[in-house]
Amino acid sequence: MGLNKKSVDDINAKGKRVLVRCDFNVPLKNGEITDETRIVAALPTINKLIKDGGKVILCSHLGKVKNGPNEKESLAPVAKRLSEKLGKEVTFVSDYNVTGEAATAAVAAMNEGDVILLQNTRFRGAEETKNGEAFSKELADLADLYVCDAFGSSHRAHASVAGVTKCITAKGGENAVGYLMQKEIEFLGNAVENPVRPFVAILGGAKVADKLNVINNLLEKCDTLIIGGGMAFTFLKAKGYEIGNSLVDDEKLEYCKEMMDKAEKLGKKLLLPIDTTIADSFPNPIDAEIAVEVVDADQIPAGKEGLDIGTKTAELFADAVKSAKTVVWNGPMGVFENPVLAKGTIAVAKALAETEATTIIGGGDSAAAVNQLGFADKMSHISTGGGASLEFLEGKELPGVMAADDK
């Protein structure tokens, strides 16, 4: 799934207005950016276009914007941080209309190598609805070329992700992917479609329902599928185990049985926890001190709740990773936000850090976990998209990827 899409290396940006869809959906606290990973990830594409003499127009969403445009979800802090990172001023168009007169005037005044950042695209309301068609056209009117570098949003067919490409094509322009998108497509695409074997996939997180199609798809592609986190308890219950008050999705018990049968028929290893770290209840607050004990996975007492994999399971999972050549990991092994319940997730992260395999972290909580636990620099690739990487692992076509021109 190299996908053969045009990249920023295939377009001539000199003197052209280039609209770049970035993923600047960064966490903010009191107006300050607390994690700049996504800003740093966008720099190679932006710097390339500046160097090539493009007039670089950046756009992104931030937050969910449920109560209309507001200063708390303005991209102003991003413009400030970007200016520092690029070593040049990024002009911020603060107009809540995003593509109004202020944006048109700012773009008209640009010289080659200039950079402007438009206001939060979600300030325009539901950009995925019919209103999105007008917004798509207005975005395209500002530019000659379009580059999508927002993998984290590429599973949404929104105006600024996919809609705009049709309008750029209609006016004779080109649509390409940026370096970040290219890297995501190569790592995730190759892992799923053309992995160096043995290929081990690790799935965690809370719910089976979130990963139904991922489990199904990965069972066909991988050699070993490891299941931990809250979702493991539905599998354990499907095996007939007592799981106490642990998280369970009773509606998915039959599905779990089907997946275990499927693994057996395909000759794939499906590894589940053999022991579990249990407590009386979920910690409140999440990082509160908590008394725990480790019991075998089929010995969870009624009234107790499994909140992390146990020590024997951590060893079992780490051993499975040792001989792998490709590992994809999506979802923590337990309540990793709590130091007492992070041991399983740490053990898996450590095993990945020590292997020679290509290690790919599929965004979301697993990315947060490896960053938080200090293993980020030991991974081959950490995806910037949670939902997007999940859909990619499901084998779905992503609108933001498919909308780029073929080479």
Short mmCIF file of C-alpha atoms in Angstrom, two decimals:
data_model
loop_
_atom_site.label_atom_id
_atom_site.label_comp_id
_atom_site.label_asym_id
_atom_site.label_seq_id
_atom_site.Cartn_x
_atom_site.Cartn_y
_atom_site.Cartn_z
CA MET A 1 0.00 0.00 0.00
CA GLY A 2 2.71 2.46 -1.01
CA LEU A 3 -0.35 4.19 -2.58
CA ASN A 4 1.73 6.03 -5.16
CA LYS A 5 0.47 9.51 -4.29
CA LYS A 6 2.08 12.80 -5.31
CA SER A 7 4.18 14.23 -2.51
CA VAL A 8 5.65 17.68 -1.91
CA ASP A 9 8.70 16.48 -3.86
CA ASP A 10 6.54 16.09 -6.99
CA ILE A 11 5.10 19.61 -7.14
CA ASN A 12 6.69 22.94 -8.10
CA ALA A 13 5.76 25.44 -5.40
CA LYS A 14 7.84 28.39 -6.61
CA GLY A 15 5.73 31.55 -6.61
CA LYS A 16 2.60 29.48 -6.01
CA ARG A 17 0.09 29.82 -3.19
CA VAL A 18 0.17 26.48 -1.38
CA LEU A 19 -2.60 25.58 1.08
CA VAL A 20 -1.30 23.05 3.63
CA ARG A 21 -3.72 21.17 5.90
CA CYS A 22 -1.77 20.45 9.09
CA ASP A 23 -2.75 18.75 12.32
CA PHE A 24 -2.26 21.47 14.93
CA ASN A 25 -4.84 19.96 17.29
CA VAL A 26 -2.45 20.46 20.23
CA PRO A 27 -3.27 20.28 23.95
CA LEU A 28 -3.59 23.70 25.58
CA LYS A 29 -3.56 24.69 29.25
CA ASN A 30 -4.31 28.32 30.11
CA GLY A 31 -3.49 29.30 26.54
CA GLU A 32 -0.09 27.54 26.59
CA ILE A 33 0.78 24.53 24.40
CA THR A 34 1.63 21.56 26.65
CA ASP A 35 2.79 19.14 23.91
CA GLU A 36 4.23 20.42 20.64
CA THR A 37 4.74 17.01 18.95
CA ARG A 38 2.27 17.80 16.17
CA ILE A 39 3.83 21.19 15.45
CA VAL A 40 7.31 19.67 15.21
CA ALA A 41 5.96 16.90 12.94
CA ALA A 42 4.69 19.50 10.44
CA LEU A 43 7.99 21.43 10.14
CA PRO A 44 9.74 19.37 7.40
CA THR A 45 6.90 19.93 4.92
CA ILE A 46 6.56 23.64 5.77
CA ASN A 47 10.32 24.21 5.53
CA LYS A 48 10.48 22.42 2.16
CA LEU A 49 7.75 24.68 0.72
CA ILE A 50 9.41 27.83 2.14
CA LYS A 51 12.75 26.78 0.62
CA ASP A 52 11.07 26.14 -2.75
CA GLY A 53 9.68 29.70 -2.78
CA GLY A 54 6.06 28.83 -2.11
CA LYS A 55 3.57 31.17 -0.44
CA VAL A 56 2.59 28.89 2.41
CA ILE A 57 -0.97 29.07 3.78
CA LEU A 58 -1.51 26.76 6.76
CA CYS A 59 -4.86 25.58 8.11
CA SER A 60 -5.95 23.19 10.87
CA HIS A 61 -8.70 22.47 13.35
CA LEU A 62 -8.23 22.61 17.12
CA GLY A 63 -10.54 21.00 19.66
CA LYS A 64 -14.16 20.03 19.05
CA VAL A 65 -15.60 23.59 19.01
CA LYS A 66 -19.02 22.63 20.38
CA ASN A 67 -20.13 26.10 21.48
CA GLY A 68 -19.09 28.16 18.47
CA PRO A 69 -15.88 30.13 17.87
CA ASN A 70 -14.02 31.16 21.02
CA GLU A 71 -10.57 32.42 21.98
CA LYS A 72 -9.78 29.27 24.00
CA GLU A 73 -9.76 27.25 20.77
CA SER A 74 -8.09 29.89 18.62
CA LEU A 75 -4.90 28.87 16.79
CA ALA A 76 -3.11 32.05 17.98
CA PRO A 77 -0.77 30.11 20.37
CA VAL A 78 0.16 27.78 17.47
CA ALA A 79 1.11 30.75 15.25
CA LYS A 80 3.34 32.06 18.02
CA ARG A 81 5.10 28.71 18.58
CA LEU A 82 5.43 28.11 14.83
CA SER A 83 7.12 31.49 14.38
CA GLU A 84 9.71 30.45 17.00
CA LYS A 85 10.24 27.03 15.42
CA LEU A 86 10.58 28.33 11.85
CA GLY A 87 12.71 31.31 12.85
CA LYS A 88 10.43 33.63 10.89
CA GLU A 89 7.14 35.38 11.47
CA VAL A 90 4.00 33.40 10.82
CA THR A 91 1.18 35.85 10.10
CA PHE A 92 -1.96 34.78 11.95
CA VAL A 93 -5.35 35.58 10.41
CA SER A 94 -7.55 35.67 13.50
CA ASP A 95 -10.84 36.12 11.59
CA TYR A 96 -13.42 33.58 12.84
CA ASN A 97 -14.76 33.30 9.30
CA VAL A 98 -11.41 31.60 8.38
CA THR A 99 -11.51 32.45 4.65
CA GLY A 100 -13.03 35.97 4.76
CA GLU A 101 -11.67 39.34 3.62
CA ALA A 102 -8.83 39.30 6.18
CA ALA A 103 -7.54 35.98 4.80
CA THR A 104 -7.90 37.11 1.17
CA ALA A 105 -5.99 40.34 1.90
CA ALA A 106 -3.25 38.52 3.83
CA VAL A 107 -2.74 36.03 1.00
CA ALA A 108 -2.70 38.81 -1.63
CA ALA A 109 0.11 40.55 0.28
CA MET A 110 2.34 37.42 0.48
CA ASN A 111 5.83 37.17 -0.97
CA GLU A 112 7.64 33.95 -1.82
CA GLY A 113 8.62 32.07 1.36
CA ASP A 114 6.01 33.84 3.51
CA VAL A 115 3.84 31.81 5.89
CA ILE A 116 0.35 32.56 7.16
CA LEU A 117 -1.88 30.52 9.45
CA LEU A 118 -5.66 30.67 9.08
CA GLN A 119 -8.02 30.51 12.05
CA ASN A 120 -9.40 27.18 13.38
CA THR A 121 -11.28 25.54 10.47
CA ARG A 122 -13.98 24.26 12.84
CA PHE A 123 -14.99 27.85 13.59
CA ARG A 124 -16.91 27.59 10.31
CA GLY A 125 -19.34 25.11 11.83
CA ALA A 126 -19.79 21.57 10.57
CA GLU A 127 -17.28 21.50 7.75
CA GLU A 128 -18.30 17.95 6.89
CA THR A 129 -21.88 18.91 5.99
CA LYS A 130 -23.43 20.64 2.96
CA ASN A 131 -22.03 23.94 4.28
CA GLY A 132 -18.68 22.32 3.64
CA GLU A 133 -19.01 22.73 -0.14
CA ALA A 134 -18.91 26.54 0.06
CA PHE A 135 -16.04 26.34 2.57
CA SER A 136 -14.11 23.94 0.29
CA LYS A 137 -14.41 26.41 -2.59
CA GLU A 138 -13.36 29.39 -0.46
CA LEU A 139 -10.27 27.51 0.77
CA ALA A 140 -9.37 26.54 -2.81
CA ASP A 141 -9.85 30.17 -3.96
CA LEU A 142 -6.94 31.16 -1.67
CA ALA A 143 -4.51 28.71 -3.28
CA ASP A 144 -3.00 27.22 -6.44
CA LEU A 145 -1.81 23.94 -4.90
CA TYR A 146 -2.96 21.83 -1.93
CA VAL A 147 -0.89 19.65 0.40
CA CYS A 148 -2.46 17.39 3.04
CA ASP A 149 -0.11 16.71 5.94
CA ALA A 150 -2.76 16.02 8.60
CA PHE A 151 -2.78 12.26 8.99
CA GLY A 152 -4.69 12.58 12.28
CA SER A 153 -7.64 14.06 10.33
CA SER A 154 -7.28 12.02 7.14
CA HIS A 155 -10.09 9.61 8.07
CA ARG A 156 -12.58 12.51 7.90
CA ALA A 157 -13.98 13.62 4.54
CA HIS A 158 -14.07 17.26 5.73
CA ALA A 159 -13.87 20.40 3.60
CA SER A 160 -10.27 21.20 4.57
CA VAL A 161 -9.16 17.56 4.20
CA ALA A 162 -10.89 16.14 1.12
CA GLY A 163 -13.50 18.62 -0.16
CA VAL A 164 -10.95 21.28 -1.09
CA THR A 165 -9.06 18.87 -3.38
CA LYS A 166 -11.95 18.71 -5.89
CA CYS A 167 -11.99 22.51 -6.17
CA ILE A 168 -8.19 22.64 -6.59
CA THR A 169 -8.40 20.01 -9.35
CA ALA A 170 -11.24 21.93 -11.05
CA LYS A 171 -9.01 25.00 -11.36
CA GLY A 172 -6.08 23.01 -12.76
CA GLY A 173 -4.08 22.75 -9.52
CA GLU A 174 -2.39 19.74 -7.94
CA ASN A 175 -3.06 17.90 -4.67
CA ALA A 176 -0.17 16.23 -2.84
CA VAL A 177 0.65 14.69 0.54
CA GLY A 178 3.27 16.14 2.89
CA TYR A 179 6.24 14.33 4.39
CA LEU A 180 4.37 13.37 7.56
CA MET A 181 1.51 11.81 5.59
CA GLN A 182 4.00 10.04 3.34
CA LYS A 183 5.78 8.56 6.38
CA GLU A 184 2.51 7.40 7.94
CA ILE A 185 1.37 5.74 4.70
CA GLU A 186 4.71 3.99 4.26
CA PHE A 187 5.06 2.70 7.82
CA LEU A 188 1.44 1.71 8.50
CA GLY A 189 0.78 0.60 4.92
CA ASN A 190 3.86 -1.61 4.72
CA ALA A 191 3.27 -3.03 8.19
CA VAL A 192 -0.19 -4.21 7.25
CA GLU A 193 0.21 -5.06 3.57
CA ASN A 194 3.82 -6.15 3.29
CA PRO A 195 5.31 -6.84 6.75
CA VAL A 196 8.68 -8.39 7.37
CA ARG A 197 7.79 -11.52 9.37
CA PRO A 198 7.25 -12.59 12.08
CA PHE A 199 4.65 -9.82 12.38
CA VAL A 200 3.24 -9.26 15.90
CA ALA A 201 0.25 -6.99 16.49
CA ILE A 202 -0.56 -5.79 20.02
CA LEU A 203 -4.00 -4.40 20.80
CA GLY A 204 -5.06 -2.86 24.11
CA GLY A 205 -7.38 -0.14 25.30
CA ALA A 206 -10.77 -0.33 26.90
CA LYS A 207 -13.37 -1.67 24.49
CA VAL A 208 -13.59 -4.56 22.04
CA ALA A 209 -16.24 -2.60 20.13
CA ASP A 210 -13.69 0.08 19.17
CA LYS A 211 -11.45 -2.49 17.53
CA LEU A 212 -13.80 -5.09 16.01
CA ASN A 213 -12.62 -4.64 12.43
CA VAL A 214 -9.00 -4.13 13.45
CA ILE A 215 -8.92 -7.50 15.24
CA ASN A 216 -10.54 -9.19 12.25
CA ASN A 217 -8.22 -7.58 9.70
CA LEU A 218 -5.01 -8.02 11.70
CA LEU A 219 -5.71 -11.72 12.37
CA GLU A 220 -5.45 -12.26 8.62
CA LYS A 221 -2.24 -10.26 8.31
CA CYS A 222 -0.17 -10.95 11.45
CA ASP A 223 1.50 -14.09 12.83
CA THR A 224 0.75 -13.34 16.49
CA LEU A 225 -2.04 -11.15 17.90
CA ILE A 226 -1.66 -10.02 21.51
CA ILE A 227 -4.70 -8.69 23.34
CA GLY A 228 -4.37 -6.77 26.62
CA GLY A 229 -6.05 -3.79 28.29
CA GLY A 230 -9.71 -3.65 29.25
CA MET A 231 -10.77 -5.37 26.04
CA ALA A 232 -9.04 -8.61 27.12
CA PHE A 233 -11.70 -9.29 29.79
CA THR A 234 -14.43 -9.82 27.19
CA PHE A 235 -12.20 -12.47 25.59
CA LEU A 236 -11.50 -14.04 29.01
CA LYS A 237 -15.23 -14.14 29.81
CA ALA A 238 -15.85 -15.68 26.37
CA LYS A 239 -13.45 -18.44 27.45
CA GLY A 240 -15.68 -19.07 30.47
CA TYR A 241 -13.50 -17.32 33.07
CA GLU A 242 -14.87 -15.41 36.08
CA ILE A 243 -13.83 -11.76 35.59
CA GLY A 244 -15.39 -10.14 38.67
CA ASN A 245 -16.23 -6.46 38.12
CA SER A 246 -13.77 -6.06 35.24
CA LEU A 247 -14.76 -4.12 32.16
CA VAL A 248 -16.77 -6.33 29.80
CA ASP A 249 -18.81 -5.98 26.64
CA ASP A 250 -21.38 -8.76 26.94
CA GLU A 251 -22.74 -8.06 23.46
CA LYS A 252 -19.36 -8.97 21.96
CA LEU A 253 -18.84 -12.35 23.66
CA GLU A 254 -19.87 -14.29 20.54
CA TYR A 255 -17.60 -12.13 18.41
CA CYS A 256 -14.65 -12.90 20.71
CA LYS A 257 -15.36 -16.63 20.41
CA GLU A 258 -15.46 -16.27 16.62
CA MET A 259 -12.09 -14.48 16.63
CA MET A 260 -10.49 -17.16 18.83
CA ASP A 261 -11.83 -19.83 16.44
CA LYS A 262 -10.61 -17.83 13.46
CA ALA A 263 -7.09 -17.59 14.93
CA GLU A 264 -7.04 -21.36 15.44
CA LYS A 265 -8.25 -22.07 11.89
CA LEU A 266 -5.67 -19.68 10.39
CA GLY A 267 -2.89 -21.13 12.55
CA LYS A 268 -2.25 -17.75 14.20
CA LYS A 269 -1.25 -17.27 17.83
CA LEU A 270 -3.77 -15.24 19.82
CA LEU A 271 -2.25 -14.37 23.21
CA LEU A 272 -4.47 -13.29 26.12
CA PRO A 273 -3.45 -12.37 29.69
CA ILE A 274 -2.58 -15.34 31.90
CA ASP A 275 -2.57 -13.22 35.07
CA THR A 276 -4.12 -9.89 36.04
CA THR A 277 -3.45 -7.00 38.41
CA ILE A 278 -6.66 -6.47 40.37
CA ALA A 279 -8.06 -3.93 42.83
CA ASP A 280 -11.33 -3.25 44.67
CA SER A 281 -12.33 -0.52 42.21
CA PHE A 282 -11.10 1.91 39.56
CA PRO A 283 -8.77 4.56 41.06
CA ASN A 284 -10.42 7.93 41.72
CA PRO A 285 -8.78 10.25 40.83
CA ILE A 286 -7.10 8.18 38.13
CA ASP A 287 -3.58 8.62 39.56
CA ALA A 288 -4.59 8.00 43.21
CA GLU A 289 -2.66 5.52 45.34
CA ILE A 290 -4.25 2.09 45.05
CA ALA A 291 -3.79 -1.32 46.71
CA VAL A 292 -3.42 -4.12 44.14
CA GLU A 293 -2.66 -7.83 43.94
CA VAL A 294 -1.84 -10.13 41.02
CA VAL A 295 -3.94 -13.27 40.41
CA ASP A 296 -4.19 -15.82 37.61
CA ALA A 297 -6.52 -14.67 34.83
CA ASP A 298 -9.06 -17.41 35.66
CA GLN A 299 -9.02 -16.59 39.38
CA ILE A 300 -10.38 -13.02 39.54
CA PRO A 301 -12.61 -12.90 42.65
CA ALA A 302 -16.16 -11.61 42.40
CA GLY A 303 -16.20 -7.95 43.43
CA LYS A 304 -12.64 -7.28 42.24
CA GLU A 305 -11.65 -5.50 39.03
CA GLY A 306 -8.77 -6.22 36.62
CA LEU A 307 -6.89 -2.97 35.83
CA ASP A 308 -3.60 -4.12 34.26
CA ILE A 309 -1.92 -7.26 32.95
CA GLY A 310 0.04 -9.24 35.55
CA THR A 311 3.79 -9.99 35.76
CA LYS A 312 3.63 -13.42 34.03
CA THR A 313 1.59 -11.91 31.19
CA ALA A 314 4.09 -9.05 30.82
CA GLU A 315 6.84 -11.68 30.37
CA LEU A 316 4.72 -13.70 27.92
CA PHE A 317 3.99 -10.64 25.77
CA ALA A 318 7.62 -9.42 25.93
CA ASP A 319 8.84 -12.86 24.79
CA ALA A 320 6.48 -12.79 21.81
CA VAL A 321 7.95 -9.44 20.76
CA LYS A 322 11.60 -10.58 21.04
CA SER A 323 11.57 -12.71 17.89
CA ALA A 324 9.40 -10.32 15.85
CA LYS A 325 10.59 -8.39 12.81
CA THR A 326 7.55 -6.08 12.64
CA VAL A 327 5.44 -4.95 15.62
CA VAL A 328 2.35 -2.73 15.55
CA TRP A 329 0.97 -1.59 18.91
CA ASN A 330 -2.33 0.19 19.49
CA GLY A 331 -3.74 0.65 22.99
CA PRO A 332 -2.27 0.41 26.53
CA MET A 333 -2.24 -2.76 28.65
CA GLY A 334 -3.93 -1.18 31.65
CA VAL A 335 -4.71 2.12 33.38
CA PHE A 336 -1.26 3.49 32.47
CA GLU A 337 -2.07 6.96 33.85
CA ASN A 338 -1.72 5.44 37.33
CA PRO A 339 1.91 4.61 38.33
CA VAL A 340 0.84 1.37 40.08
CA LEU A 341 -1.18 0.24 37.04
CA ALA A 342 1.34 1.26 34.37
CA LYS A 343 3.64 -1.74 34.84
CA GLY A 344 2.12 -3.84 32.04
CA THR A 345 2.26 -0.97 29.55
CA ILE A 346 5.85 -0.18 30.61
CA ALA A 347 6.87 -3.84 30.14
CA VAL A 348 5.47 -3.89 26.60
CA ALA A 349 7.03 -0.52 25.75
CA LYS A 350 10.38 -1.75 27.10
CA ALA A 351 10.17 -4.95 25.04
CA LEU A 352 9.52 -2.87 21.91
CA ALA A 353 12.38 -0.51 22.77
CA GLU A 354 14.80 -3.44 23.06
CA THR A 355 13.82 -5.33 19.91
CA GLU A 356 15.55 -5.01 16.53
CA ALA A 357 12.12 -5.10 14.84
CA THR A 358 10.40 -2.23 13.04
CA THR A 359 8.15 -0.89 15.80
CA ILE A 360 5.08 1.15 14.94
CA ILE A 361 2.93 2.82 17.59
CA GLY A 362 -0.60 3.42 16.34
CA GLY A 363 -1.37 6.85 17.79
CA GLY A 364 -3.83 7.72 20.55
CA ASP A 365 -3.21 6.39 24.08
CA SER A 366 -0.30 4.13 23.06
CA ALA A 367 1.52 7.14 21.60
CA ALA A 368 0.78 9.10 24.79
CA ALA A 369 2.06 6.14 26.84
CA VAL A 370 5.42 5.74 25.04
CA ASN A 371 5.95 9.51 25.10
CA GLN A 372 5.05 9.74 28.79
CA LEU A 373 7.14 6.71 29.76
CA GLY A 374 10.22 7.96 27.89
CA PHE A 375 10.43 5.29 25.16
CA ALA A 376 9.48 7.48 22.18
CA ASP A 377 12.99 7.79 20.71
CA LYS A 378 13.37 3.99 20.67
CA MET A 379 10.39 3.40 18.33
CA SER A 380 10.69 3.27 14.53
CA HIS A 381 7.50 5.27 14.04
CA ILE A 382 4.87 6.83 16.29
CA SER A 383 1.70 7.61 14.38
CA THR A 384 0.20 11.07 14.87
CA GLY A 385 -3.33 9.82 14.26
CA GLY A 386 -5.38 7.78 16.73
CA GLY A 387 -8.64 7.21 14.83
CA ALA A 388 -6.88 7.46 11.46
CA SER A 389 -4.29 4.81 12.26
CA LEU A 390 -7.02 2.51 13.62
CA GLU A 391 -9.00 2.85 10.39
CA PHE A 392 -5.82 2.28 8.38
CA LEU A 393 -5.18 -0.92 10.39
CA GLU A 394 -8.77 -1.95 9.66
CA GLY A 395 -7.88 -1.82 5.98
CA LYS A 396 -10.14 1.18 5.26
CA GLU A 397 -9.35 3.79 2.61
CA LEU A 398 -8.80 7.19 4.24
CA PRO A 399 -10.50 10.13 2.44
CA GLY A 400 -7.56 12.48 3.08
CA VAL A 401 -5.12 10.01 1.54
CA MET A 402 -7.29 8.97 -1.40
CA ALA A 403 -8.02 12.62 -2.31
CA ALA A 404 -4.36 13.31 -3.18
CA ASP A 405 -3.41 13.02 -6.88
CA ASP A 406 -1.79 9.81 -8.07
CA LYS A 407 1.76 10.14 -9.35
#
